[in-house]
Amino acid sequence: MIFARVALDVPLNTLFDYRLGPTQAVTVGGFVLVPFGKKIAVGVVLELAKTTTLSLSRVRGILDVIGNIPPLPSDVLAMLKFCSDYYHHPVGEVILNALPTRLRRRHATKPQAVAYRLTAAGKLVDPETLPARAKSRRELMGWLIAAGEGIGEATLRTKMPSTATLLKDLIARGWVETFTEQPYQGAATGSSVLPGPSLTEAQQTAVKAIRASFDRFGPWLLHGITGSGKTEIYLELIATALEANQQTLLLVPEINLTPQLESRIQSRFPKTLVVRLNSGLNESERLQNWLAAQSGAAGIVVGTRLAAFTPMPALGLIIVDEEHDASFKQGDGLRYSARDISLLRAKQRAIPIVLGSATPSLETYYQAQRGRYGLLKLEQRANAAIPEITTANIRGAALIDGLSQEVLHAIKENTRQGQQSLIYVNRRGYAPVLICPSCRWTSGCPRCSVKLVLHLKTRLMRCHHCGHQERTPAACPQCGNPELTPLGQGTQRVEEALGRIFPTARMLRIDRDTTRAKGAWTQMRQQIHEGSVDLLVGTQILAKGHDFPALTLVCVINADASLYSTDYRASERLFANLMQVSGRAGRAELPGRVLIQTEFPEHPLYAALRRQNFDDFAKDILSERKQAGLPPYTHQVILRAEALEQETAMDFLWNAAKRADAGGTEVAVFDPVPAGMARLAGKARAQLTVQSRSRSALHNFLNTWEQELEKIAAPKVRWALDIDPQES
Ligand code: ADP
Ligand code: ZN
Ligand code: ZN
């Protein structure tokens, strides 16, 4: 008798044994339907065995083998199992959650591997001659003509979502026939790669170095400032992969996954199927794209962290753009780093992985310094000058709604010359807090340990962390003082002030509030490109990945707040953030300028920024980290606990610390402390850090400690281990 050990979406780190019927054939990685309790669940077979440790009478049979979904390939299974072990997360949850939701459903059906092509008669039809009202029919014919040899159903659906009736009609006319799609034949041929610009010398060097190692594992740090032509290098490397019939996985932060990036890729590889995988897709789009990747039909997958697990049979290259970006680490559930597991995947498949950034994470930078990763640098912009970065000292200066004379003057000059300016404010809303000057009351969120942000137009105060909102009080709730003062600047306040100061300037505020409506951001981007805007007031949204040719001045209003944060990573993030927003200035012929308001112009971070010298900054921070024994010199794990009362969470952690048997090992267990944000959405949060210079010592320790934690787990406490935490 054969038993299948099946992974199910349940919070237990175990596999479940089922009997395989005499006529049921399944391989490791295959999908099955099994009874689980009173329910029927979709599972993935991880092992096949001749024996079981359960008593035979208790082993139930597999209900059905889902034959129409191809099994998960071994590299993806290995990566998922690694994630389960390494991140201490139940294996079934890891595996099932990495799949598109549709596949996890009981009636998961994969469209047949059917493909469509034009018949001889169909080839004679010129779609242009079809009546104009038959728009979809024309489009479909267009895709079929473009596809030449035929197009798989999955691929076709990524182009046109609903074609069933149309296809039926075309088949009835004798224009189209179906056939069974052949297995992966190669994503594209060399001839379908259009040439890009001729590369600069630095770009050539980088491309050559990576190309020379295409057939083996090699991590590369591509360290190049914004606009230095990193994306152009990616495209060259993707072309190399395509010529060898290999697929590429390109991971980007969510906010960078723009239609422009996709169209830039698609237009370079017009015949290659490029699919996206990110959280913005609906279930069926995600399934279609996943299947297109898994069948090998998609030559290029562009996606966010969740795409890291996509099966790709001919994967030949992985690129992680903006590899330092915090969004590659998931903050809850399986707290994985898409970058780190991509490195593992590249190693398994013996392929190159390119980590690109203007401001690499210190972890990656350190590996490159030590020679573990290849280092490639791009120090000039490909087709523009590097912007000049200066600071404006505002210590003791009189400010108008947070704006200094120097900044106002620069904006005025720039507008006069008909150029665009960006005023970068890191907070949306009117002011980050409302304060009573007489009794010092502040507008705190009742559910979180943060302040409520004042939104003027709606007269509401909102928590940007838990969504709580309330009406702005007319007077101080504590002492009755009617003169409450908004403190600090949000985008609304800066917009209002600039409107007063430059009444004729055409202004656009760009933050989450103004871009929420569908299509709003697209429309704004168009306005900016057309040059019908003088001043942009915006947040993070504007900092990343956009190219505005007429934008020549960037003013940063309130960066200082992150300078002395309790999170030791705050300055690393601030530097990255400021470099990124600076990168918006002067992307075309016109030179750019960046002006940063600060009370601490002499701070080493700003000094390095003015020189635009990441190496100086990184070396400083690395030596601090070394002295303090922090990552990347040590490895950390945070045990996070959440409860209604802070005391409950802390008690659990003290208990956990007591049971931590680190005696004689190289592992240090720190005392529990309340989290940086001690309260979030009504829950008290606390944490305990464990660290070690040795990763293996740390993980050995965790294996035993985790069992202790299970024992002391109390129903009132939610806890989780955060491996390689990115937030402290
Ligand atoms: P990054 O990804 O580093 O920000 P990009 O690859 O987007 O840089 O390049 C920035 C700009 O320079 C783009 O408009 C791109 O088309 C252009 N560019 C890149 N490489 C070259 C080159 N070798 N010659 C001319 N223009 C280039
Ligand atoms: Zn008061
Ligand atoms: Zn809140």
JSON list of N, CA and C in Angstrom, two decimals, residues 13 79 94 119 121 124 196 238-239 267 270 277 279 291 307 324 382 423 521 532 537 652 661 674 711:
[
{"chain": "A", "resi": 13, "resn": "ASN", "atom": "N", "xyz": [2.66, 22.23, 12.19]},
{"chain": "A", "resi": 13, "resn": "ASN", "atom": "CA", "xyz": [3.83, 21.94, 11.37]},
{"chain": "A", "resi": 13, "resn": "ASN", "atom": "C", "xyz": [3.99, 20.44, 11.17]},
{"chain": "A", "resi": 79, "resn": "MET", "atom": "N", "xyz": [12.29, 25.17, -1.87]},
{"chain": "A", "resi": 79, "resn": "MET", "atom": "CA", "xyz": [12.30, 26.53, -1.35]},
{"chain": "A", "resi": 79, "resn": "MET", "atom": "C", "xyz": [11.22, 26.71, -0.28]},
{"chain": "A", "resi": 94, "resn": "VAL", "atom": "N", "xyz": [2.75, 27.40, 4.63]},
{"chain": "A", "resi": 94, "resn": "VAL", "atom": "CA", "xyz": [3.72, 28.01, 3.72]},
{"chain": "A", "resi": 94, "resn": "VAL", "atom": "C", "xyz": [3.40, 27.62, 2.29]},
{"chain": "A", "resi": 119, "resn": "THR", "atom": "N", "xyz": [-6.59, 28.73, -39.00]},
{"chain": "A", "resi": 119, "resn": "THR", "atom": "CA", "xyz": [-6.58, 27.75, -40.08]},
{"chain": "A", "resi": 119, "resn": "THR", "atom": "C", "xyz": [-6.09, 28.44, -41.34]},
{"chain": "A", "resi": 121, "resn": "ALA", "atom": "N", "xyz": [-7.76, 29.06, -43.87]},
{"chain": "A", "resi": 121, "resn": "ALA", "atom": "CA", "xyz": [-8.78, 30.07, -44.22]},
{"chain": "A", "resi": 121, "resn": "ALA", "atom": "C", "xyz": [-8.64, 31.29, -43.33]},
{"chain": "A", "resi": 124, "resn": "LEU", "atom": "N", "xyz": [-6.19, 33.94, -44.21]},
{"chain": "A", "resi": 124, "resn": "LEU", "atom": "CA", "xyz": [-6.51, 34.82, -45.33]},
{"chain": "A", "resi": 124, "resn": "LEU", "atom": "C", "xyz": [-7.33, 36.03, -44.90]},
{"chain": "A", "resi": 196, "resn": "GLY", "atom": "N", "xyz": [18.39, 48.04, -27.68]},
{"chain": "A", "resi": 196, "resn": "GLY", "atom": "CA", "xyz": [18.26, 49.17, -26.77]},
{"chain": "A", "resi": 196, "resn": "GLY", "atom": "C", "xyz": [19.30, 50.21, -27.13]},
{"chain": "A", "resi": 238, "resn": "ILE", "atom": "N", "xyz": [18.10, 40.03, -19.59]},
{"chain": "A", "resi": 238, "resn": "ILE", "atom": "CA", "xyz": [16.88, 39.28, -19.91]},
{"chain": "A", "resi": 238, "resn": "ILE", "atom": "C", "xyz": [16.97, 38.79, -21.36]},
{"chain": "A", "resi": 239, "resn": "ALA", "atom": "N", "xyz": [17.50, 39.65, -22.24]},
{"chain": "A", "resi": 239, "resn": "ALA", "atom": "CA", "xyz": [17.66, 39.25, -23.65]},
{"chain": "A", "resi": 239, "resn": "ALA", "atom": "C", "xyz": [18.56, 38.02, -23.74]},
{"chain": "A", "resi": 267, "resn": "SER", "atom": "N", "xyz": [8.00, 46.40, -24.75]},
{"chain": "A", "resi": 267, "resn": "SER", "atom": "CA", "xyz": [8.36, 46.95, -26.05]},
{"chain": "A", "resi": 267, "resn": "SER", "atom": "C", "xyz": [9.75, 46.51, -26.48]},
{"chain": "A", "resi": 270, "resn": "PRO", "atom": "N", "xyz": [8.91, 42.34, -27.93]},
{"chain": "A", "resi": 270, "resn": "PRO", "atom": "CA", "xyz": [7.52, 42.40, -28.37]},
{"chain": "A", "resi": 270, "resn": "PRO", "atom": "C", "xyz": [6.85, 41.03, -28.48]},
{"chain": "A", "resi": 277, "resn": "LEU", "atom": "N", "xyz": [2.78, 39.58, -11.50]},
{"chain": "A", "resi": 277, "resn": "LEU", "atom": "CA", "xyz": [2.19, 38.89, -10.36]},
{"chain": "A", "resi": 277, "resn": "LEU", "atom": "C", "xyz": [2.34, 39.80, -9.15]},
{"chain": "A", "resi": 279, "resn": "SER", "atom": "N", "xyz": [-0.17, 41.94, -5.80]},
{"chain": "A", "resi": 279, "resn": "SER", "atom": "CA", "xyz": [-1.40, 41.85, -5.02]},
{"chain": "A", "resi": 279, "resn": "SER", "atom": "C", "xyz": [-2.56, 42.58, -5.70]},
{"chain": "A", "resi": 291, "resn": "LEU", "atom": "N", "xyz": [-0.13, 30.36, -14.05]},
{"chain": "A", "resi": 291, "resn": "LEU", "atom": "CA", "xyz": [-0.10, 29.21, -14.95]},
{"chain": "A", "resi": 291, "resn": "LEU", "atom": "C", "xyz": [0.77, 29.49, -16.17]},
{"chain": "A", "resi": 307, "resn": "ALA", "atom": "N", "xyz": [5.72, 36.86, -5.79]},
{"chain": "A", "resi": 307, "resn": "ALA", "atom": "CA", "xyz": [6.08, 36.18, -7.03]},
{"chain": "A", "resi": 307, "resn": "ALA", "atom": "C", "xyz": [7.33, 35.32, -6.87]},
{"chain": "A", "resi": 324, "resn": "HIS", "atom": "N", "xyz": [17.06, 46.67, -1.48]},
{"chain": "A", "resi": 324, "resn": "HIS", "atom": "CA", "xyz": [17.06, 47.11, -0.08]},
{"chain": "A", "resi": 324, "resn": "HIS", "atom": "C", "xyz": [15.63, 47.37, 0.42]},
{"chain": "A", "resi": 382, "resn": "ALA", "atom": "N", "xyz": [23.15, 57.62, -16.97]},
{"chain": "A", "resi": 382, "resn": "ALA", "atom": "CA", "xyz": [23.34, 57.19, -18.35]},
{"chain": "A", "resi": 382, "resn": "ALA", "atom": "C", "xyz": [23.16, 58.35, -19.33]},
{"chain": "A", "resi": 423, "resn": "ILE", "atom": "N", "xyz": [8.01, 69.24, -3.86]},
{"chain": "A", "resi": 423, "resn": "ILE", "atom": "CA", "xyz": [8.19, 69.47, -2.44]},
{"chain": "A", "resi": 423, "resn": "ILE", "atom": "C", "xyz": [7.80, 68.18, -1.74]},
{"chain": "A", "resi": 521, "resn": "TRP", "atom": "N", "xyz": [-4.10, 58.72, -10.37]},
{"chain": "A", "resi": 521, "resn": "TRP", "atom": "CA", "xyz": [-2.65, 58.86, -10.45]},
{"chain": "A", "resi": 521, "resn": "TRP", "atom": "C", "xyz": [-2.18, 58.88, -11.90]},
{"chain": "A", "resi": 532, "resn": "SER", "atom": "N", "xyz": [1.79, 70.75, -17.43]},
{"chain": "A", "resi": 532, "resn": "SER", "atom": "CA", "xyz": [0.73, 71.66, -16.99]},
{"chain": "A", "resi": 532, "resn": "SER", "atom": "C", "xyz": [0.70, 71.80, -15.46]},
{"chain": "A", "resi": 537, "resn": "VAL", "atom": "N", "xyz": [3.40, 68.63, -4.66]},
{"chain": "A", "resi": 537, "resn": "VAL", "atom": "CA", "xyz": [3.60, 68.40, -3.24]},
{"chain": "A", "resi": 537, "resn": "VAL", "atom": "C", "xyz": [3.25, 66.94, -3.01]},
{"chain": "A", "resi": 652, "resn": "PHE", "atom": "N", "xyz": [4.54, 36.77, 29.34]},
{"chain": "A", "resi": 652, "resn": "PHE", "atom": "CA", "xyz": [4.83, 35.67, 28.43]},
{"chain": "A", "resi": 652, "resn": "PHE", "atom": "C", "xyz": [6.30, 35.70, 28.02]},
{"chain": "A", "resi": 661, "resn": "ASP", "atom": "N", "xyz": [17.31, 28.21, 26.91]},
{"chain": "A", "resi": 661, "resn": "ASP", "atom": "CA", "xyz": [18.51, 27.56, 27.39]},
{"chain": "A", "resi": 661, "resn": "ASP", "atom": "C", "xyz": [19.66, 27.87, 26.45]},
{"chain": "A", "resi": 674, "resn": "PRO", "atom": "N", "xyz": [8.82, 46.55, 25.69]},
{"chain": "A", "resi": 674, "resn": "PRO", "atom": "CA", "xyz": [7.66, 46.92, 24.88]},
{"chain": "A", "resi": 674, "resn": "PRO", "atom": "C", "xyz": [8.13, 47.27, 23.46]},
{"chain": "A", "resi": 711, "resn": "LYS", "atom": "N", "xyz": [4.83, 25.18, 24.80]},
{"chain": "A", "resi": 711, "resn": "LYS", "atom": "CA", "xyz": [4.34, 24.73, 26.12]},
{"chain": "A", "resi": 711, "resn": "LYS", "atom": "C", "xyz": [3.78, 25.88, 26.95]}
]
